[in-house]
GROMACS .gro file of C-alpha atoms in nm:
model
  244
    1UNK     CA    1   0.000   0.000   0.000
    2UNK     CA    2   0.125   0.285  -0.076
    3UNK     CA    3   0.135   0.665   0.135
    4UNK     CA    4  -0.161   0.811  -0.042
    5UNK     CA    5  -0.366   0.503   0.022
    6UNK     CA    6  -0.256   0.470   0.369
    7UNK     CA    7  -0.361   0.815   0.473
    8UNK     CA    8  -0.692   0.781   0.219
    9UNK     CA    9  -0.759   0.494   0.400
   10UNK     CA   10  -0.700   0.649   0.774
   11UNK     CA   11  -0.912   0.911   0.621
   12UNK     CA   12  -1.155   0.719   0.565
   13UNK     CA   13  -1.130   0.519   0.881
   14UNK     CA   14  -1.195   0.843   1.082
   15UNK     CA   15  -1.540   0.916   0.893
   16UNK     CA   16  -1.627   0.624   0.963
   17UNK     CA   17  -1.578   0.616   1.341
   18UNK     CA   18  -1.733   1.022   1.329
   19UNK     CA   19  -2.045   0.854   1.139
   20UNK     CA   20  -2.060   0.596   1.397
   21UNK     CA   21  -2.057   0.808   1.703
   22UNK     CA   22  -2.323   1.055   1.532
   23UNK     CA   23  -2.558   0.745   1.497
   24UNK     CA   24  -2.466   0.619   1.818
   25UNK     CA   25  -2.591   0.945   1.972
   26UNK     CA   26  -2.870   0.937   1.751
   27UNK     CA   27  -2.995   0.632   1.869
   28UNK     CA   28  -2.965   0.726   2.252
   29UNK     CA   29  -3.148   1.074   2.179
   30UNK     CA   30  -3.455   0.855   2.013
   31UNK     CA   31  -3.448   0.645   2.319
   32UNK     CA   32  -3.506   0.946   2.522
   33UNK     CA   33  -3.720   1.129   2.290
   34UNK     CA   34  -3.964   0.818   2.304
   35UNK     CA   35  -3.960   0.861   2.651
   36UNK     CA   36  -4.006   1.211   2.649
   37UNK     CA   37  -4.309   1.183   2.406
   38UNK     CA   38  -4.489   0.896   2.652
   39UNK     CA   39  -4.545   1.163   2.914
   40UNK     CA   40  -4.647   1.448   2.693
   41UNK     CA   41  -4.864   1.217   2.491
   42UNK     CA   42  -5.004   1.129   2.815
   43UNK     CA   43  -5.059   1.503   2.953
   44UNK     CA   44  -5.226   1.548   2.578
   45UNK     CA   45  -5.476   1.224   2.614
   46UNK     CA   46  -5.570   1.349   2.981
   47UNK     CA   47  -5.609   1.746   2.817
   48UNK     CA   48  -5.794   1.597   2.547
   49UNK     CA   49  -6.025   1.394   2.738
   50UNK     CA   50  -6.146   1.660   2.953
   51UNK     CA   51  -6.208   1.914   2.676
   52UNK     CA   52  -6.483   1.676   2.492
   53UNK     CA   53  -6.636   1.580   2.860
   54UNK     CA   54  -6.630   1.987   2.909
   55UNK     CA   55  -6.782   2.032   2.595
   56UNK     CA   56  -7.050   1.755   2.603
   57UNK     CA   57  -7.129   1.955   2.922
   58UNK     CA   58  -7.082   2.283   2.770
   59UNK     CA   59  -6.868   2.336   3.070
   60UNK     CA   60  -6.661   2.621   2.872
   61UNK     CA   61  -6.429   2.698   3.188
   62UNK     CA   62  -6.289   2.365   3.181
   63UNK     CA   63  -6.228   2.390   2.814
   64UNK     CA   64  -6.023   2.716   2.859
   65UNK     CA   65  -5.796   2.615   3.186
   66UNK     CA   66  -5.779   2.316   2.981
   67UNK     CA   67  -5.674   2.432   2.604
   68UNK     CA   68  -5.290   2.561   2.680
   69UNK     CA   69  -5.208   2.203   2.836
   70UNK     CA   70  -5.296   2.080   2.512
   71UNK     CA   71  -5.139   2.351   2.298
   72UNK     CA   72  -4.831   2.323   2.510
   73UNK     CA   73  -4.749   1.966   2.487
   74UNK     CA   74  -4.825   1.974   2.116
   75UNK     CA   75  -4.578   2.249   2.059
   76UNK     CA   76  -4.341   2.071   2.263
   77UNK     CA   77  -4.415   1.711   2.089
   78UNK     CA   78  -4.296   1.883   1.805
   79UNK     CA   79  -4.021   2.056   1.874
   80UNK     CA   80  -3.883   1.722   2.004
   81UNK     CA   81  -3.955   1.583   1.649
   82UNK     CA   82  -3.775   1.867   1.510
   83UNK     CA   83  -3.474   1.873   1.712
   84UNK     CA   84  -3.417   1.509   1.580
   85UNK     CA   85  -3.498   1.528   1.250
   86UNK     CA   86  -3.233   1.838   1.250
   87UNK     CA   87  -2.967   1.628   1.443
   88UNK     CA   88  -3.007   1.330   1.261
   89UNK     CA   89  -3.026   1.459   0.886
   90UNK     CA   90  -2.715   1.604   0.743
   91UNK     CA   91  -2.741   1.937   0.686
   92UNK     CA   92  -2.567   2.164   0.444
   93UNK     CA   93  -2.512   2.535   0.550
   94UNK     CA   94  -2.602   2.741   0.362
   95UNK     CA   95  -2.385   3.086   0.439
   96UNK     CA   96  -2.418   3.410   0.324
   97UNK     CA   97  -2.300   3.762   0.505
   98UNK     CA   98  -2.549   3.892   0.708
   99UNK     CA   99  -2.621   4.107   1.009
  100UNK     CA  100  -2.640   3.886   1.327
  101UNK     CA  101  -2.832   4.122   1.560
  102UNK     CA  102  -3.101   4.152   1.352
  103UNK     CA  103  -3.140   3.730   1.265
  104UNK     CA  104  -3.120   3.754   1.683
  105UNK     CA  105  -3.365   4.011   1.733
  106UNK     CA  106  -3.623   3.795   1.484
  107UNK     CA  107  -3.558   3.454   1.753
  108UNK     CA  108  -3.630   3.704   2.051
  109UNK     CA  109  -3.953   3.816   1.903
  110UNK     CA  110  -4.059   3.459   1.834
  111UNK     CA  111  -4.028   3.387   2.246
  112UNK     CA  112  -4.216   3.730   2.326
  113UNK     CA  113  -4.537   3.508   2.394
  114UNK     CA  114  -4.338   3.273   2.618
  115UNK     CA  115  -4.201   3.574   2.839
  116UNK     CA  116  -4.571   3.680   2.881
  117UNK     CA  117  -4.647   3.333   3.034
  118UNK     CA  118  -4.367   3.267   3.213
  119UNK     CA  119  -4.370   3.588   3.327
  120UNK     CA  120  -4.006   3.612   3.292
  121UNK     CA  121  -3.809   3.979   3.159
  122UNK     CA  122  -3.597   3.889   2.868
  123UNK     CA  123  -3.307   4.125   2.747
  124UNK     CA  124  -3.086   4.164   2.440
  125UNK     CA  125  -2.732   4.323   2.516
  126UNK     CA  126  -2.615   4.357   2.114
  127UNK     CA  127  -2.281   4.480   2.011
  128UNK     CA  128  -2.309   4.743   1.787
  129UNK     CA  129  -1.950   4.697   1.671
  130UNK     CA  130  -2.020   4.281   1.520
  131UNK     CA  131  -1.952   4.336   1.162
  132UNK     CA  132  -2.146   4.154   0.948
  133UNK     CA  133  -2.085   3.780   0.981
  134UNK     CA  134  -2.057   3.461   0.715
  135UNK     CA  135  -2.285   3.219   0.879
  136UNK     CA  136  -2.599   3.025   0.780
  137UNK     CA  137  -2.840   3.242   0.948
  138UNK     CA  138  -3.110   2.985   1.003
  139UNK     CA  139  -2.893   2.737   1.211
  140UNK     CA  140  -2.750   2.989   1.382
  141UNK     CA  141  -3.142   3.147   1.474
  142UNK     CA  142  -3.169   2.761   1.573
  143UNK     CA  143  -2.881   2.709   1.791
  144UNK     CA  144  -2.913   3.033   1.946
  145UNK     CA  145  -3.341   2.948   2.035
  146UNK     CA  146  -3.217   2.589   2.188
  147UNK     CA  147  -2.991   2.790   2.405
  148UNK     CA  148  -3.226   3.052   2.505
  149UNK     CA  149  -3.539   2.797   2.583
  150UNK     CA  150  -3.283   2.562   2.811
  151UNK     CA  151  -3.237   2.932   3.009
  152UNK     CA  152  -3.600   3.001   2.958
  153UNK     CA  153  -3.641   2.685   3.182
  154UNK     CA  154  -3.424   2.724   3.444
  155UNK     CA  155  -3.529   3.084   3.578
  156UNK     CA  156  -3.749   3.112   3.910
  157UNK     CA  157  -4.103   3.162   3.878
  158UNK     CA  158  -4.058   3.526   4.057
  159UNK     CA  159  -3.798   3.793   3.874
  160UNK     CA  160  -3.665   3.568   3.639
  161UNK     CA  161  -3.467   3.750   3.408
  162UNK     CA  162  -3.280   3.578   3.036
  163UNK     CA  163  -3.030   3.794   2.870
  164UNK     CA  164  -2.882   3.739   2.509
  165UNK     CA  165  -2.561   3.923   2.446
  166UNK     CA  166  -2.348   3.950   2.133
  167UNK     CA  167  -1.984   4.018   2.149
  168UNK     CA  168  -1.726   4.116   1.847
  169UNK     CA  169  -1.370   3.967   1.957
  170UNK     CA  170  -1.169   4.172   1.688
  171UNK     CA  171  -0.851   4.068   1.882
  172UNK     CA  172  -0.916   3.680   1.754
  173UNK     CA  173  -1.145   3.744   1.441
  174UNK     CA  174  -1.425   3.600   1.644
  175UNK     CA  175  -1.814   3.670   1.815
  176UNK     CA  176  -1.951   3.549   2.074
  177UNK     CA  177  -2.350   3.472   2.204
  178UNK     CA  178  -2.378   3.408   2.533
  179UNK     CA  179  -2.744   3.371   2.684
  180UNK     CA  180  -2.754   3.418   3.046
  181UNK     CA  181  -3.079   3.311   3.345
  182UNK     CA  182  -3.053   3.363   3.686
  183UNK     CA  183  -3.192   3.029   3.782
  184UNK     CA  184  -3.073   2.753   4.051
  185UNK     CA  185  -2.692   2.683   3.915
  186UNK     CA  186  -2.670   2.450   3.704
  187UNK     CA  187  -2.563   2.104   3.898
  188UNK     CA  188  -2.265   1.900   3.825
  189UNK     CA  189  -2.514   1.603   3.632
  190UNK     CA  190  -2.652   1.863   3.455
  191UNK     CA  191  -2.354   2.048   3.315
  192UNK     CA  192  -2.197   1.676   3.229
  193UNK     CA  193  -2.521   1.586   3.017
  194UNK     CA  194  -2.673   1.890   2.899
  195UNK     CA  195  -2.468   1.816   2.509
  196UNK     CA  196  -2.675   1.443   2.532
  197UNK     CA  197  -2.942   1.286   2.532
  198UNK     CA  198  -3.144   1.349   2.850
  199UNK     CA  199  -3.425   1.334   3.023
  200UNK     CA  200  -3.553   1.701   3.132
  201UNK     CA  201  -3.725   1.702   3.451
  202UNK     CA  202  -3.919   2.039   3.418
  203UNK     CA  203  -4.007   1.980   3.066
  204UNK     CA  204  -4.151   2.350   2.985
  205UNK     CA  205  -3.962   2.448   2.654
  206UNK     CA  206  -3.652   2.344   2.621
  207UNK     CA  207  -3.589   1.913   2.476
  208UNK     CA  208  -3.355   1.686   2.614
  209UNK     CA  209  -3.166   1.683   2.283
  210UNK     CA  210  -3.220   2.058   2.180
  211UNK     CA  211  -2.847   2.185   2.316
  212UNK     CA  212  -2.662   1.882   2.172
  213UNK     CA  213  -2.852   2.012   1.842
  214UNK     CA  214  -2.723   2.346   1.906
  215UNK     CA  215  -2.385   2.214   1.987
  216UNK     CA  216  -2.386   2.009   1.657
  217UNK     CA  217  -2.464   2.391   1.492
  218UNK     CA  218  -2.146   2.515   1.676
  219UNK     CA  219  -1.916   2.283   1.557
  220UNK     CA  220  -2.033   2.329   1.202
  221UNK     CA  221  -1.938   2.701   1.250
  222UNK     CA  222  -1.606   2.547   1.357
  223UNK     CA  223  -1.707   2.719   1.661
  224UNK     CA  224  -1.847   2.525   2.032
  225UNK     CA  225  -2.039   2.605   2.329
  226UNK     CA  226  -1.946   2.607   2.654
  227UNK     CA  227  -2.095   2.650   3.008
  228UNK     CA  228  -2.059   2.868   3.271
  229UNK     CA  229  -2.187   2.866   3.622
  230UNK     CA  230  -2.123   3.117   3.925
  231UNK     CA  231  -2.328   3.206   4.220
  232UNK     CA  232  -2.709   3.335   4.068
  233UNK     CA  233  -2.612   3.304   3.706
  234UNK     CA  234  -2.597   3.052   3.434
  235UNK     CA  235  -2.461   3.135   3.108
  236UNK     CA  236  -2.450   2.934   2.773
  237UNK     CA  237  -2.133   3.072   2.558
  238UNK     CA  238  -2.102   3.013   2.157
  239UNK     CA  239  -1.814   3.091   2.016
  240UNK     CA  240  -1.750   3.101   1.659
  241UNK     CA  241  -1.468   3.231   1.427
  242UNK     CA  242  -1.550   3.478   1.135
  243UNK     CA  243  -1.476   3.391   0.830
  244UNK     CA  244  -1.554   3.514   0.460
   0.00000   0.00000   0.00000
């Protein structure tokens, strides 16, 4: 054999074993998806079930304290579906040069509604010095919503407060979004497993495999995610390099 076909063939090799841990990981987050569907199919069948009893009775109070379990666990049946079908699928970016505070400031009007019902403040910090950045805008919007609905989740019911901030690091031809809650910090389990396939325990917005998702986004930016926790905040970090 000769040297090109050796390294073609280590080349190769290493696919292969990338391919098989992205499947592998696949397969755990299904396991926990189908998991994670059983008890919001459940909370659905038992919303359900007392709407057309309310109904037959024309009771239309229970229909209405009823109605947003049912929208709520439908949105969040599929968002679950989504955040696989995105993880599992390969996905081409598709760059172009855009302005990054304003793809943000479209995801933060999306979660408006959510604020209102959480009854949580939610703040944008936006450098006004980021250049315009090559990145596919729509992954990026995606990554950036799977980090703000894990923070979403984790702030108290009273004063919660989320904050998205944007940073230009001209020094290393870099930015930076960081999204911030002051929630409980983030336990040791948690910060291990939040880039798998996991259970979530409050199950409110955020999936079990939407910040592995958003990590998978990172690292197709050639950029990653990391986490920080200190006393009464949590913060989510993405770091990518610009490039043209």
């Amino acid at each position: 054999m000769s040297e090109v076909e050796l390294l073609e063939s280590i080349e190769q090799s290493a696919q292969m074993d990338e391919k098989d841990r992205h499947y592998a990981k696949a397969g755990k987050a299904l396991r926990e998806l189908s998991h994670a569907l059983k008890n919001i199919l459940q909370m659905v069948g038992g919303a359900t079930e007392v709407i057309d009893y309310a109904f037959q009775l024309k009771q239309m109070d229970k229909v209405e304290k009823s109605w947003p379990i049912l929208s709520q666990n439908v949105k969040r049946m599929k968002k679950n579906l989504m955040d696989i079908l995105d993880y599992t699928k390969k996905q081409n970016l598709e760059k172009c040069s855009c302005n990054l505070n304003e793809e943000l400031k479209r995801v933060l009007n999306s979660l408006k509604s959510v604020a209102q019902v959480k009854k949580f403040k939610l703040q944008a910090q936006l450098d006004a010095g980021l250049p315009e950045v090559n990145i596919d805008p729509e992954r990026i919007g995606l990554m950036t919503l799977n980090m703000l609905l894990n923070a979403i989740d984790q702030v108290p019911e009273e004063g919660g407060m989320v904050t998205i901030q944007t940073r230009y690091i001209a020094s290393e031809s870099q930015f930076e979004i960081s999204v911030s809650d002051n929630g409980d910090p983030y336990t040791p389990e948690f910060q291990k497993q939040i880039f798998t396939p996991h259970e979530t325990h409050k199950q409110r917005f955020s999936t079990g495999i939407g910040m592995m998702l958003a990590q998978q986004i990172a690292n197709q930016h050639e950029g990653v995610i990391s986490v920080h926790c200190s006393a009464g905040q949590n913060s989510l970090s993405a770091i990518i390099p610009i490039k043209d």
